[in-house]
């Protein structure tokens, strides 16, 4: 079977490398020879073992009937969407690592693949080298999924780990993540939580059966986290992690959020460090299952892409379980009204502001650290909605003081 790769950057070149390295065993699993026929990229790659396969015109892939599987590793939605759609329309299966594309256009591309009796596969779009898409629609197929909580972005987990364990600055840690090939071309998508948001949307769409679009999900990144927050999280007995969460509420709507969370040290996600990702899935039959591994990087991501290439080569028609429907109006709940737990840090709170805060949040866990600045008040409050929290905070801030930080707390009972 002949393949093409569109996009010969970190992931695309990793796919060629792993295919070359493990060809015999990969072809055995695929049940046929896999021959790389073309590589689409604007650039040239002198000295690369596949330099002669590099082409600049996508038509050469589209018009070659021998190419039956196309790996899309270009990233972004333009021109990736047009190219992927054109491949599917011509009856070629597409394997992608592109979470932005799947989160934006997944429902449409899955439908088109089904119409053409081919496959649109995207194991590498979530969790890098961790198998999660296939387990979710195959191995956990007996379950009603109740919730998914994940560390879904390797770059931010790497940065937070370096800040917490090595007191490295945010900028230095980000530069290191970029050098190691973890970060997106524009790292804003990592740092501001958009990448994690796209990934939780893909998982939510697959687990709950209707497309969830990223703009429906409240999303916050890690760029405002300070050393003070890290120290206060430690006093509370936890660490700060950027989490994506989805849970089906009793009324059938979905609670979704992406943002930094205080995670108790006893929780399985608290010890997931560096570029590692972990995804906790709770099924009604299995209980909690945790998937753990390298969430970014050339070879781990290539591993996930090639597992899809094997599936595409073996499949007789469209894989029926990898499907979801159009978004439902009102399917995403107003998360601000859902009870939860929150961490708050205020500055400039002395005398009356402090007294007002203690009265408004009576019963909360107030946190002290050895080198607290004058006027710093920090606490964890449980059993209230974000709307209620903001209402009470407004009462405090009307007296004075500044809201320095507000984060979710993973309380194990959301
Ligand atoms: N930039 C992404 C991350 C790459 O850091 O997780 C893998 O999707």
mmCIF file of C-alpha atoms and ligand atoms in Angstrom:
data_model
loop_
_atom_site.group_PDB
_atom_site.id
_atom_site.type_symbol
_atom_site.label_atom_id
_atom_site.label_comp_id
_atom_site.label_asym_id
_atom_site.label_seq_id
_atom_site.Cartn_x
_atom_site.Cartn_y
_atom_site.Cartn_z
ATOM 1 C CA UNK A 1 0.000 0.000 0.000
ATOM 2 C CA UNK A 2 1.325 3.471 -0.883
ATOM 3 C CA UNK A 3 1.417 6.395 1.549
ATOM 4 C CA UNK A 4 2.022 10.097 1.397
ATOM 5 C CA UNK A 5 2.967 12.511 4.180
ATOM 6 C CA UNK A 6 1.740 16.102 4.095
ATOM 7 C CA UNK A 7 3.986 18.277 6.303
ATOM 8 C CA UNK A 8 7.588 17.180 6.947
ATOM 9 C CA UNK A 9 8.227 18.935 10.247
ATOM 10 C CA UNK A 10 8.751 17.323 13.640
ATOM 11 C CA UNK A 11 5.851 14.853 13.360
ATOM 12 C CA UNK A 12 5.979 14.135 9.609
ATOM 13 C CA UNK A 13 9.707 13.394 9.627
ATOM 14 C CA UNK A 14 9.223 11.297 12.778
ATOM 15 C CA UNK A 15 6.663 9.179 10.932
ATOM 16 C CA UNK A 16 9.149 8.480 8.114
ATOM 17 C CA UNK A 17 11.876 7.737 10.658
ATOM 18 C CA UNK A 18 9.808 5.235 12.687
ATOM 19 C CA UNK A 19 8.499 3.623 9.511
ATOM 20 C CA UNK A 20 12.082 3.121 8.298
ATOM 21 C CA UNK A 21 13.263 1.883 11.665
ATOM 22 C CA UNK A 22 10.498 -0.653 12.375
ATOM 23 C CA UNK A 23 9.326 -1.412 8.857
ATOM 24 C CA UNK A 24 9.292 -5.203 9.084
ATOM 25 C CA UNK A 25 7.146 -5.401 12.210
ATOM 26 C CA UNK A 26 4.883 -2.514 11.123
ATOM 27 C CA UNK A 27 4.205 -4.151 7.751
ATOM 28 C CA UNK A 28 3.526 -7.471 9.435
ATOM 29 C CA UNK A 29 0.888 -5.796 11.630
ATOM 30 C CA UNK A 30 -0.556 -3.887 8.661
ATOM 31 C CA UNK A 31 -0.695 -7.092 6.631
ATOM 32 C CA UNK A 32 0.908 -5.453 3.562
ATOM 33 C CA UNK A 33 4.017 -3.533 2.451
ATOM 34 C CA UNK A 34 3.834 0.210 3.204
ATOM 35 C CA UNK A 35 5.661 2.321 0.684
ATOM 36 C CA UNK A 36 6.230 6.024 1.184
ATOM 37 C CA UNK A 37 5.435 7.560 -2.215
ATOM 38 C CA UNK A 38 5.458 11.340 -1.656
ATOM 39 C CA UNK A 39 6.157 13.988 0.972
ATOM 40 C CA UNK A 40 4.428 17.334 0.591
ATOM 41 C CA UNK A 41 6.252 20.342 2.000
ATOM 42 C CA UNK A 42 7.071 23.862 0.842
ATOM 43 C CA UNK A 43 10.682 23.331 1.925
ATOM 44 C CA UNK A 44 13.424 21.139 0.463
ATOM 45 C CA UNK A 45 15.403 18.719 2.606
ATOM 46 C CA UNK A 46 18.858 18.193 1.076
ATOM 47 C CA UNK A 47 20.610 15.236 2.658
ATOM 48 C CA UNK A 48 17.407 13.738 4.070
ATOM 49 C CA UNK A 49 17.060 10.016 3.198
ATOM 50 C CA UNK A 50 13.702 10.832 1.569
ATOM 51 C CA UNK A 51 14.680 14.090 -0.163
ATOM 52 C CA UNK A 52 13.733 12.733 -3.606
ATOM 53 C CA UNK A 53 10.130 12.150 -2.470
ATOM 54 C CA UNK A 54 9.559 15.782 -1.511
ATOM 55 C CA UNK A 55 6.995 17.564 -3.680
ATOM 56 C CA UNK A 56 5.359 20.985 -3.514
ATOM 57 C CA UNK A 57 2.128 20.324 -5.375
ATOM 58 C CA UNK A 58 -0.685 18.609 -3.487
ATOM 59 C CA UNK A 59 -2.319 17.581 -6.791
ATOM 60 C CA UNK A 60 0.388 14.957 -7.232
ATOM 61 C CA UNK A 61 -0.951 13.215 -4.140
ATOM 62 C CA UNK A 62 -4.608 13.792 -4.937
ATOM 63 C CA UNK A 63 -4.251 12.526 -8.503
ATOM 64 C CA UNK A 64 -2.191 9.463 -7.683
ATOM 65 C CA UNK A 65 -4.688 6.600 -7.339
ATOM 66 C CA UNK A 66 -2.006 4.361 -5.871
ATOM 67 C CA UNK A 67 -1.735 6.519 -2.740
ATOM 68 C CA UNK A 68 -4.406 5.146 -0.433
ATOM 69 C CA UNK A 69 -3.329 6.545 2.943
ATOM 70 C CA UNK A 70 -2.290 10.142 3.558
ATOM 71 C CA UNK A 71 -0.665 11.289 6.812
ATOM 72 C CA UNK A 72 -1.476 14.940 7.547
ATOM 73 C CA UNK A 73 1.074 16.517 9.888
ATOM 74 C CA UNK A 74 0.918 20.111 8.683
ATOM 75 C CA UNK A 75 -0.893 21.542 11.688
ATOM 76 C CA UNK A 76 -3.434 24.382 11.642
ATOM 77 C CA UNK A 77 -6.645 24.355 9.655
ATOM 78 C CA UNK A 78 -5.504 26.100 6.470
ATOM 79 C CA UNK A 79 -4.638 24.565 4.103
ATOM 80 C CA UNK A 80 -4.836 21.288 6.058
ATOM 81 C CA UNK A 81 -8.661 21.223 6.017
ATOM 82 C CA UNK A 82 -8.902 21.661 2.228
ATOM 83 C CA UNK A 83 -6.212 19.058 1.576
ATOM 84 C CA UNK A 84 -7.705 16.493 3.987
ATOM 85 C CA UNK A 85 -11.178 17.001 2.565
ATOM 86 C CA UNK A 86 -9.842 16.578 -0.977
ATOM 87 C CA UNK A 87 -8.041 13.349 -0.004
ATOM 88 C CA UNK A 88 -11.184 11.898 1.602
ATOM 89 C CA UNK A 89 -13.311 12.925 -1.385
ATOM 90 C CA UNK A 90 -10.960 10.943 -3.605
ATOM 91 C CA UNK A 91 -11.376 7.865 -1.423
ATOM 92 C CA UNK A 92 -8.056 8.069 0.441
ATOM 93 C CA UNK A 93 -7.923 7.410 4.182
ATOM 94 C CA UNK A 94 -6.367 10.218 6.203
ATOM 95 C CA UNK A 95 -4.371 9.911 9.418
ATOM 96 C CA UNK A 96 -3.736 13.146 11.255
ATOM 97 C CA UNK A 97 -1.957 14.454 14.335
ATOM 98 C CA UNK A 98 -3.713 17.804 13.914
ATOM 99 C CA UNK A 99 -5.895 18.495 16.964
ATOM 100 C CA UNK A 100 -6.876 21.945 15.730
ATOM 101 C CA UNK A 101 -8.350 20.370 12.596
ATOM 102 C CA UNK A 102 -10.161 17.577 14.450
ATOM 103 C CA UNK A 103 -11.550 19.940 17.102
ATOM 104 C CA UNK A 104 -12.809 22.356 14.426
ATOM 105 C CA UNK A 105 -13.940 19.974 11.651
ATOM 106 C CA UNK A 106 -14.025 16.463 13.130
ATOM 107 C CA UNK A 107 -17.739 15.830 12.684
ATOM 108 C CA UNK A 108 -17.678 16.869 9.033
ATOM 109 C CA UNK A 109 -14.523 14.916 8.144
ATOM 110 C CA UNK A 110 -15.746 11.769 9.929
ATOM 111 C CA UNK A 111 -19.014 11.983 7.994
ATOM 112 C CA UNK A 112 -17.184 12.454 4.697
ATOM 113 C CA UNK A 113 -14.900 9.485 5.435
ATOM 114 C CA UNK A 114 -17.975 7.360 6.135
ATOM 115 C CA UNK A 115 -19.648 8.462 2.884
ATOM 116 C CA UNK A 116 -16.527 7.402 0.985
ATOM 117 C CA UNK A 117 -16.082 4.177 2.991
ATOM 118 C CA UNK A 118 -12.582 5.178 4.122
ATOM 119 C CA UNK A 119 -11.143 6.330 7.465
ATOM 120 C CA UNK A 120 -10.283 9.599 9.144
ATOM 121 C CA UNK A 121 -8.075 8.638 12.099
ATOM 122 C CA UNK A 122 -6.484 10.896 14.735
ATOM 123 C CA UNK A 123 -4.927 8.899 17.584
ATOM 124 C CA UNK A 124 -1.945 11.294 17.641
ATOM 125 C CA UNK A 125 -4.145 14.358 18.099
ATOM 126 C CA UNK A 126 -4.533 13.753 21.848
ATOM 127 C CA UNK A 127 -1.872 12.596 24.300
ATOM 128 C CA UNK A 128 1.042 12.281 21.820
ATOM 129 C CA UNK A 129 2.241 8.685 22.103
ATOM 130 C CA UNK A 130 -0.460 7.624 24.592
ATOM 131 C CA UNK A 131 -3.151 5.382 23.139
ATOM 132 C CA UNK A 132 -6.391 7.133 24.163
ATOM 133 C CA UNK A 133 -8.649 7.544 21.108
ATOM 134 C CA UNK A 134 -8.639 3.843 20.247
ATOM 135 C CA UNK A 135 -9.216 2.732 23.884
ATOM 136 C CA UNK A 136 -12.032 5.234 24.283
ATOM 137 C CA UNK A 137 -14.141 3.945 21.393
ATOM 138 C CA UNK A 138 -12.998 0.309 21.423
ATOM 139 C CA UNK A 139 -11.682 -1.068 24.727
ATOM 140 C CA UNK A 140 -13.984 1.063 26.898
ATOM 141 C CA UNK A 141 -16.900 0.609 24.504
ATOM 142 C CA UNK A 142 -18.952 -1.251 27.126
ATOM 143 C CA UNK A 143 -19.020 1.782 29.412
ATOM 144 C CA UNK A 144 -21.045 4.905 29.769
ATOM 145 C CA UNK A 145 -18.260 7.438 30.222
ATOM 146 C CA UNK A 146 -18.908 9.551 33.306
ATOM 147 C CA UNK A 147 -15.933 11.878 33.287
ATOM 148 C CA UNK A 148 -12.515 12.557 31.774
ATOM 149 C CA UNK A 149 -9.783 14.604 33.472
ATOM 150 C CA UNK A 150 -6.434 15.050 31.783
ATOM 151 C CA UNK A 151 -3.057 16.684 31.711
ATOM 152 C CA UNK A 152 -3.267 17.162 27.969
ATOM 153 C CA UNK A 153 -0.433 19.523 27.116
ATOM 154 C CA UNK A 154 3.183 18.442 27.391
ATOM 155 C CA UNK A 155 4.681 21.909 26.987
ATOM 156 C CA UNK A 156 2.810 23.469 29.910
ATOM 157 C CA UNK A 157 3.360 20.416 32.101
ATOM 158 C CA UNK A 158 7.077 20.648 31.299
ATOM 159 C CA UNK A 159 7.110 24.376 32.120
ATOM 160 C CA UNK A 160 5.189 23.945 35.397
ATOM 161 C CA UNK A 161 7.481 21.085 36.441
ATOM 162 C CA UNK A 162 10.603 23.179 35.780
ATOM 163 C CA UNK A 163 9.109 26.147 37.667
ATOM 164 C CA UNK A 164 8.094 23.995 40.653
ATOM 165 C CA UNK A 165 11.094 21.678 40.939
ATOM 166 C CA UNK A 166 13.980 23.718 39.551
ATOM 167 C CA UNK A 167 12.768 27.289 40.176
ATOM 168 C CA UNK A 168 13.359 27.907 36.471
ATOM 169 C CA UNK A 169 11.767 31.045 35.011
ATOM 170 C CA UNK A 170 8.707 30.668 32.791
ATOM 171 C CA UNK A 171 10.611 32.027 29.773
ATOM 172 C CA UNK A 172 13.613 29.685 30.124
ATOM 173 C CA UNK A 173 11.385 26.644 30.569
ATOM 174 C CA UNK A 174 9.332 27.594 27.493
ATOM 175 C CA UNK A 175 12.492 28.065 25.407
ATOM 176 C CA UNK A 176 13.669 24.600 26.467
ATOM 177 C CA UNK A 177 10.298 23.042 25.551
ATOM 178 C CA UNK A 178 10.501 24.690 22.108
ATOM 179 C CA UNK A 179 14.028 23.371 21.561
ATOM 180 C CA UNK A 180 12.862 19.869 22.408
ATOM 181 C CA UNK A 181 10.090 20.098 19.785
ATOM 182 C CA UNK A 182 7.207 19.930 22.286
ATOM 183 C CA UNK A 183 5.660 23.352 21.737
ATOM 184 C CA UNK A 184 3.363 24.451 18.929
ATOM 185 C CA UNK A 185 4.794 26.802 16.273
ATOM 186 C CA UNK A 186 3.028 29.583 18.137
ATOM 187 C CA UNK A 187 3.410 28.561 21.797
ATOM 188 C CA UNK A 188 0.488 30.802 22.789
ATOM 189 C CA UNK A 189 -1.767 27.840 21.979
ATOM 190 C CA UNK A 190 0.088 25.788 24.594
ATOM 191 C CA UNK A 191 0.554 28.446 27.249
ATOM 192 C CA UNK A 192 -2.971 29.868 27.076
ATOM 193 C CA UNK A 193 -4.674 26.481 27.211
ATOM 194 C CA UNK A 194 -6.042 26.390 23.617
ATOM 195 C CA UNK A 195 -4.187 23.196 22.750
ATOM 196 C CA UNK A 196 -5.497 21.427 25.877
ATOM 197 C CA UNK A 197 -8.959 22.785 25.064
ATOM 198 C CA UNK A 198 -8.898 21.296 21.553
ATOM 199 C CA UNK A 199 -7.867 17.944 23.024
ATOM 200 C CA UNK A 200 -10.584 17.806 25.699
ATOM 201 C CA UNK A 201 -13.102 18.751 22.986
ATOM 202 C CA UNK A 202 -11.984 15.762 20.881
ATOM 203 C CA UNK A 203 -12.241 13.420 23.873
ATOM 204 C CA UNK A 204 -15.625 14.846 24.882
ATOM 205 C CA UNK A 205 -16.987 14.523 21.326
ATOM 206 C CA UNK A 206 -15.902 10.894 21.120
ATOM 207 C CA UNK A 207 -16.981 9.941 24.651
ATOM 208 C CA UNK A 208 -20.366 11.694 24.619
ATOM 209 C CA UNK A 209 -21.304 11.402 20.955
ATOM 210 C CA UNK A 210 -21.778 15.021 19.822
ATOM 211 C CA UNK A 211 -19.192 17.501 18.563
ATOM 212 C CA UNK A 212 -17.980 19.892 21.255
ATOM 213 C CA UNK A 213 -16.438 23.068 19.817
ATOM 214 C CA UNK A 214 -13.551 24.784 21.630
ATOM 215 C CA UNK A 215 -15.354 28.115 21.849
ATOM 216 C CA UNK A 216 -17.943 26.499 24.151
ATOM 217 C CA UNK A 217 -15.293 25.675 26.763
ATOM 218 C CA UNK A 218 -14.076 28.222 29.375
ATOM 219 C CA UNK A 219 -10.295 28.185 28.929
ATOM 220 C CA UNK A 220 -7.483 29.674 30.962
ATOM 221 C CA UNK A 221 -3.722 29.141 30.583
ATOM 222 C CA UNK A 222 -0.721 29.162 32.892
ATOM 223 C CA UNK A 223 0.871 32.491 32.022
ATOM 224 C CA UNK A 224 -0.405 34.231 35.175
ATOM 225 C CA UNK A 225 0.781 31.611 37.678
ATOM 226 C CA UNK A 226 3.388 32.941 40.089
ATOM 227 C CA UNK A 227 5.878 31.478 42.569
ATOM 228 C CA UNK A 228 3.489 32.628 45.339
ATOM 229 C CA UNK A 229 0.756 30.358 43.935
ATOM 230 C CA UNK A 230 3.196 27.460 43.680
ATOM 231 C CA UNK A 231 4.220 27.942 47.338
ATOM 232 C CA UNK A 232 0.620 28.249 48.543
ATOM 233 C CA UNK A 233 -0.395 25.122 46.616
ATOM 234 C CA UNK A 234 2.423 23.329 48.433
ATOM 235 C CA UNK A 235 1.095 24.616 51.811
ATOM 236 C CA UNK A 236 -2.344 23.241 50.881
ATOM 237 C CA UNK A 237 -0.786 19.865 50.052
ATOM 238 C CA UNK A 238 -0.958 19.979 46.283
ATOM 239 C CA UNK A 239 0.617 21.007 43.001
ATOM 240 C CA UNK A 240 -0.596 23.184 40.138
ATOM 241 C CA UNK A 241 -1.489 21.352 36.921
ATOM 242 C CA UNK A 242 -3.184 22.540 33.741
ATOM 243 C CA UNK A 243 -6.193 20.234 33.388
ATOM 244 C CA UNK A 244 -8.896 19.673 30.815
ATOM 245 C CA UNK A 245 -12.075 18.236 32.324
ATOM 246 C CA UNK A 246 -15.414 16.993 31.073
ATOM 247 C CA UNK A 247 -18.190 15.446 33.105
ATOM 248 C CA UNK A 248 -21.737 14.487 32.292
ATOM 249 C CA UNK A 249 -24.066 16.174 34.768
ATOM 250 C CA UNK A 250 -27.257 14.600 36.095
ATOM 251 C CA UNK A 251 -29.391 16.646 33.696
ATOM 252 C CA UNK A 252 -27.455 15.197 30.740
ATOM 253 C CA UNK A 253 -25.496 18.357 29.906
ATOM 254 C CA UNK A 254 -21.694 18.442 29.899
ATOM 255 C CA UNK A 255 -19.549 20.382 32.325
ATOM 256 C CA UNK A 256 -16.311 21.324 30.568
ATOM 257 C CA UNK A 257 -13.393 23.447 31.662
ATOM 258 C CA UNK A 258 -9.698 23.966 30.890
ATOM 259 C CA UNK A 259 -7.465 25.770 33.352
ATOM 260 C CA UNK A 260 -4.824 25.525 36.026
ATOM 261 C CA UNK A 261 -5.994 23.478 39.008
ATOM 262 C CA UNK A 262 -4.710 22.736 42.476
ATOM 263 C CA UNK A 263 -4.365 18.955 42.521
ATOM 264 C CA UNK A 264 -3.949 17.137 45.856
ATOM 265 C CA UNK A 265 -0.623 15.296 46.054
ATOM 266 C CA UNK A 266 -2.503 12.045 46.669
ATOM 267 C CA UNK A 267 -4.239 12.257 43.264
ATOM 268 C CA UNK A 268 -2.790 10.129 40.410
ATOM 269 C CA UNK A 269 -2.394 13.231 38.198
ATOM 270 C CA UNK A 270 -0.265 15.094 40.785
ATOM 271 C CA UNK A 271 2.884 13.094 40.043
ATOM 272 C CA UNK A 272 2.660 13.396 36.250
ATOM 273 C CA UNK A 273 5.662 15.613 35.451
ATOM 274 C CA UNK A 274 7.733 16.984 32.584
ATOM 275 C CA UNK A 275 6.397 16.343 29.080
ATOM 276 C CA UNK A 276 4.256 13.454 30.282
ATOM 277 C CA UNK A 277 0.492 13.572 29.887
ATOM 278 C CA UNK A 278 -2.068 11.513 31.758
ATOM 279 C CA UNK A 279 -5.746 11.054 31.088
ATOM 280 C CA UNK A 280 -8.092 9.696 33.717
ATOM 281 C CA UNK A 281 -11.286 8.211 32.327
ATOM 282 C CA UNK A 282 -14.110 7.136 34.623
ATOM 283 C CA UNK A 283 -16.487 4.601 33.130
ATOM 284 C CA UNK A 284 -19.586 3.264 34.826
ATOM 285 C CA UNK A 285 -18.299 -0.301 34.575
ATOM 286 C CA UNK A 286 -14.510 0.126 34.821
ATOM 287 C CA UNK A 287 -14.296 2.873 37.405
ATOM 288 C CA UNK A 288 -11.176 4.990 36.958
ATOM 289 C CA UNK A 289 -8.621 4.091 34.278
ATOM 290 C CA UNK A 290 -5.487 6.210 33.819
ATOM 291 C CA UNK A 291 -3.541 6.466 30.556
ATOM 292 C CA UNK A 292 0.004 7.808 30.981
ATOM 293 C CA UNK A 293 2.920 8.532 28.662
ATOM 294 C CA UNK A 294 4.806 11.110 26.613
ATOM 295 C CA UNK A 295 2.283 13.659 25.434
ATOM 296 C CA UNK A 296 4.454 15.400 22.844
ATOM 297 C CA UNK A 297 7.636 14.957 20.856
ATOM 298 C CA UNK A 298 8.693 13.545 17.515
ATOM 299 C CA UNK A 299 8.837 9.796 18.012
ATOM 300 C CA UNK A 300 5.989 9.354 20.546
ATOM 301 C CA UNK A 301 3.632 11.255 18.234
ATOM 302 C CA UNK A 302 4.902 9.317 15.200
ATOM 303 C CA UNK A 303 4.157 6.104 17.083
ATOM 304 C CA UNK A 304 0.490 7.111 17.419
ATOM 305 C CA UNK A 305 0.300 8.142 13.742
ATOM 306 C CA UNK A 306 1.713 4.823 12.573
ATOM 307 C CA UNK A 307 -0.707 2.853 14.746
ATOM 308 C CA UNK A 308 -3.465 4.601 12.771
ATOM 309 C CA UNK A 309 -1.705 3.864 9.472
ATOM 310 C CA UNK A 310 -1.738 0.187 10.459
ATOM 311 C CA UNK A 311 -5.459 0.395 11.298
ATOM 312 C CA UNK A 312 -6.218 2.198 8.028
ATOM 313 C CA UNK A 313 -4.290 -0.407 6.030
ATOM 314 C CA UNK A 314 -6.128 -3.278 7.722
ATOM 315 C CA UNK A 315 -9.614 -1.754 7.776
ATOM 316 C CA UNK A 316 -12.287 -3.025 5.446
ATOM 317 C CA UNK A 317 -14.266 0.174 5.146
ATOM 318 C CA UNK A 318 -14.935 2.815 7.784
ATOM 319 C CA UNK A 319 -14.358 1.816 11.400
ATOM 320 C CA UNK A 320 -17.918 2.133 12.736
ATOM 321 C CA UNK A 321 -17.199 3.079 16.361
ATOM 322 C CA UNK A 322 -15.091 6.152 15.559
ATOM 323 C CA UNK A 323 -17.972 8.536 14.898
ATOM 324 C CA UNK A 324 -19.910 11.341 16.505
ATOM 325 C CA UNK A 325 -22.816 13.578 15.570
ATOM 326 C CA UNK A 326 -23.312 17.323 15.153
ATOM 327 C CA UNK A 327 -23.172 19.511 18.283
ATOM 328 C CA UNK A 328 -26.429 19.697 20.218
ATOM 329 C CA UNK A 329 -27.692 23.143 21.170
ATOM 330 C CA UNK A 330 -27.399 23.566 24.943
ATOM 331 C CA UNK A 331 -25.263 20.448 25.387
ATOM 332 C CA UNK A 332 -22.555 22.349 27.308
ATOM 333 C CA UNK A 333 -23.708 23.496 30.749
ATOM 334 C CA UNK A 334 -23.040 26.935 32.154
ATOM 335 C CA UNK A 335 -20.063 25.821 34.243
ATOM 336 C CA UNK A 336 -20.208 28.956 36.382
ATOM 337 C CA UNK A 337 -23.285 27.552 38.096
ATOM 338 C CA UNK A 338 -21.858 24.120 38.853
ATOM 339 C CA UNK A 339 -20.678 23.666 42.462
ATOM 340 C CA UNK A 340 -16.956 23.112 42.833
ATOM 341 C CA UNK A 341 -13.880 24.146 44.810
ATOM 342 C CA UNK A 342 -11.644 27.148 44.209
ATOM 343 C CA UNK A 343 -8.293 28.586 45.261
ATOM 344 C CA UNK A 344 -8.088 32.362 45.612
ATOM 345 C CA UNK A 345 -5.170 34.715 46.377
ATOM 346 C CA UNK A 346 -5.796 38.354 47.192
ATOM 347 C CA UNK A 347 -3.248 41.069 47.803
ATOM 348 C CA UNK A 348 -3.572 44.388 49.584
ATOM 349 C CA UNK A 349 -6.025 42.936 52.119
ATOM 350 C CA UNK A 350 -5.457 44.334 55.591
ATOM 351 C CA UNK A 351 -7.768 44.991 58.514
ATOM 352 C CA UNK A 352 -11.304 45.354 57.248
ATOM 353 C CA UNK A 353 -10.721 43.615 53.895
ATOM 354 C CA UNK A 354 -9.226 40.594 55.640
ATOM 355 C CA UNK A 355 -12.099 40.509 58.177
ATOM 356 C CA UNK A 356 -14.642 40.787 55.361
ATOM 357 C CA UNK A 357 -12.923 37.948 53.443
ATOM 358 C CA UNK A 358 -12.912 35.696 56.499
ATOM 359 C CA UNK A 359 -16.609 36.404 57.039
ATOM 360 C CA UNK A 360 -17.561 35.833 53.386
ATOM 361 C CA UNK A 361 -15.591 32.599 53.201
ATOM 362 C CA UNK A 362 -16.205 31.255 56.695
ATOM 363 C CA UNK A 363 -15.233 27.581 56.809
ATOM 364 C CA UNK A 364 -12.724 27.938 53.938
ATOM 365 C CA UNK A 365 -9.167 26.664 54.377
ATOM 366 C CA UNK A 366 -7.018 29.822 54.806
ATOM 367 C CA UNK A 367 -3.402 29.315 53.721
ATOM 368 C CA UNK A 368 -0.287 30.909 55.238
ATOM 369 C CA UNK A 369 3.250 30.629 53.943
ATOM 370 C CA UNK A 370 6.419 31.508 55.834
ATOM 371 C CA UNK A 371 7.290 34.522 53.662
ATOM 372 C CA UNK A 372 3.743 35.811 53.040
ATOM 373 C CA UNK A 373 3.711 39.399 51.873
ATOM 374 C CA UNK A 374 1.870 41.954 53.975
ATOM 375 C CA UNK A 375 -1.792 41.997 52.924
ATOM 376 C CA UNK A 376 -1.783 38.568 51.193
ATOM 377 C CA UNK A 377 -4.863 36.430 51.845
ATOM 378 C CA UNK A 378 -5.191 33.000 50.232
ATOM 379 C CA UNK A 379 -7.742 30.271 50.742
ATOM 380 C CA UNK A 380 -9.447 27.206 49.283
ATOM 381 C CA UNK A 381 -13.247 27.302 49.418
ATOM 382 C CA UNK A 382 -15.381 24.268 48.607
ATOM 383 C CA UNK A 383 -19.008 23.567 47.801
ATOM 384 C CA UNK A 384 -19.831 26.746 45.914
ATOM 385 C CA UNK A 385 -20.260 27.707 42.272
ATOM 386 C CA UNK A 386 -17.928 30.114 40.481
ATOM 387 C CA UNK A 387 -20.842 32.526 40.205
ATOM 388 C CA UNK A 388 -21.316 32.454 43.991
ATOM 389 C CA UNK A 389 -17.554 32.741 44.543
ATOM 390 C CA UNK A 390 -17.348 35.826 42.301
ATOM 391 C CA UNK A 391 -20.329 37.385 44.044
ATOM 392 C CA UNK A 392 -18.692 37.007 47.462
ATOM 393 C CA UNK A 393 -15.315 38.160 46.127
ATOM 394 C CA UNK A 394 -16.969 41.295 44.751
ATOM 395 C CA UNK A 395 -18.173 42.085 48.276
ATOM 396 C CA UNK A 396 -14.609 41.733 49.595
ATOM 397 C CA UNK A 397 -13.027 43.715 46.756
ATOM 398 C CA UNK A 398 -15.528 46.518 47.289
ATOM 399 C CA UNK A 399 -13.711 47.079 50.607
ATOM 400 C CA UNK A 400 -10.292 47.125 48.893
ATOM 401 C CA UNK A 401 -7.579 44.687 47.837
ATOM 402 C CA UNK A 402 -6.799 43.054 44.491
ATOM 403 C CA UNK A 403 -7.619 39.639 43.089
ATOM 404 C CA UNK A 404 -4.178 38.176 42.246
ATOM 405 C CA UNK A 405 -5.142 34.563 41.435
ATOM 406 C CA UNK A 406 -8.170 32.349 41.085
ATOM 407 C CA UNK A 407 -7.906 28.678 40.184
ATOM 408 C CA UNK A 408 -10.023 25.556 40.213
ATOM 409 C CA UNK A 409 -9.318 22.862 42.748
ATOM 410 C CA UNK A 410 -9.593 19.205 41.754
ATOM 411 C CA UNK A 411 -11.615 18.078 44.754
ATOM 412 C CA UNK A 412 -12.250 14.542 43.605
ATOM 413 C CA UNK A 413 -15.992 15.161 43.706
ATOM 414 C CA UNK A 414 -16.732 17.463 40.822
HETATM 415 N N1 LIG B 1 2.280 21.322 21.814
HETATM 416 C C1 LIG B 1 1.662 20.090 22.168
HETATM 417 C C2 LIG B 1 1.993 19.765 23.616
HETATM 418 C C3 LIG B 1 2.176 19.007 21.256
HETATM 419 O O1 LIG B 1 2.909 20.399 24.155
HETATM 420 O O2 LIG B 1 1.358 18.925 24.224
HETATM 421 C C4 LIG B 1 1.437 17.720 21.351
HETATM 422 O O3 LIG B 1 0.099 17.853 21.009
#
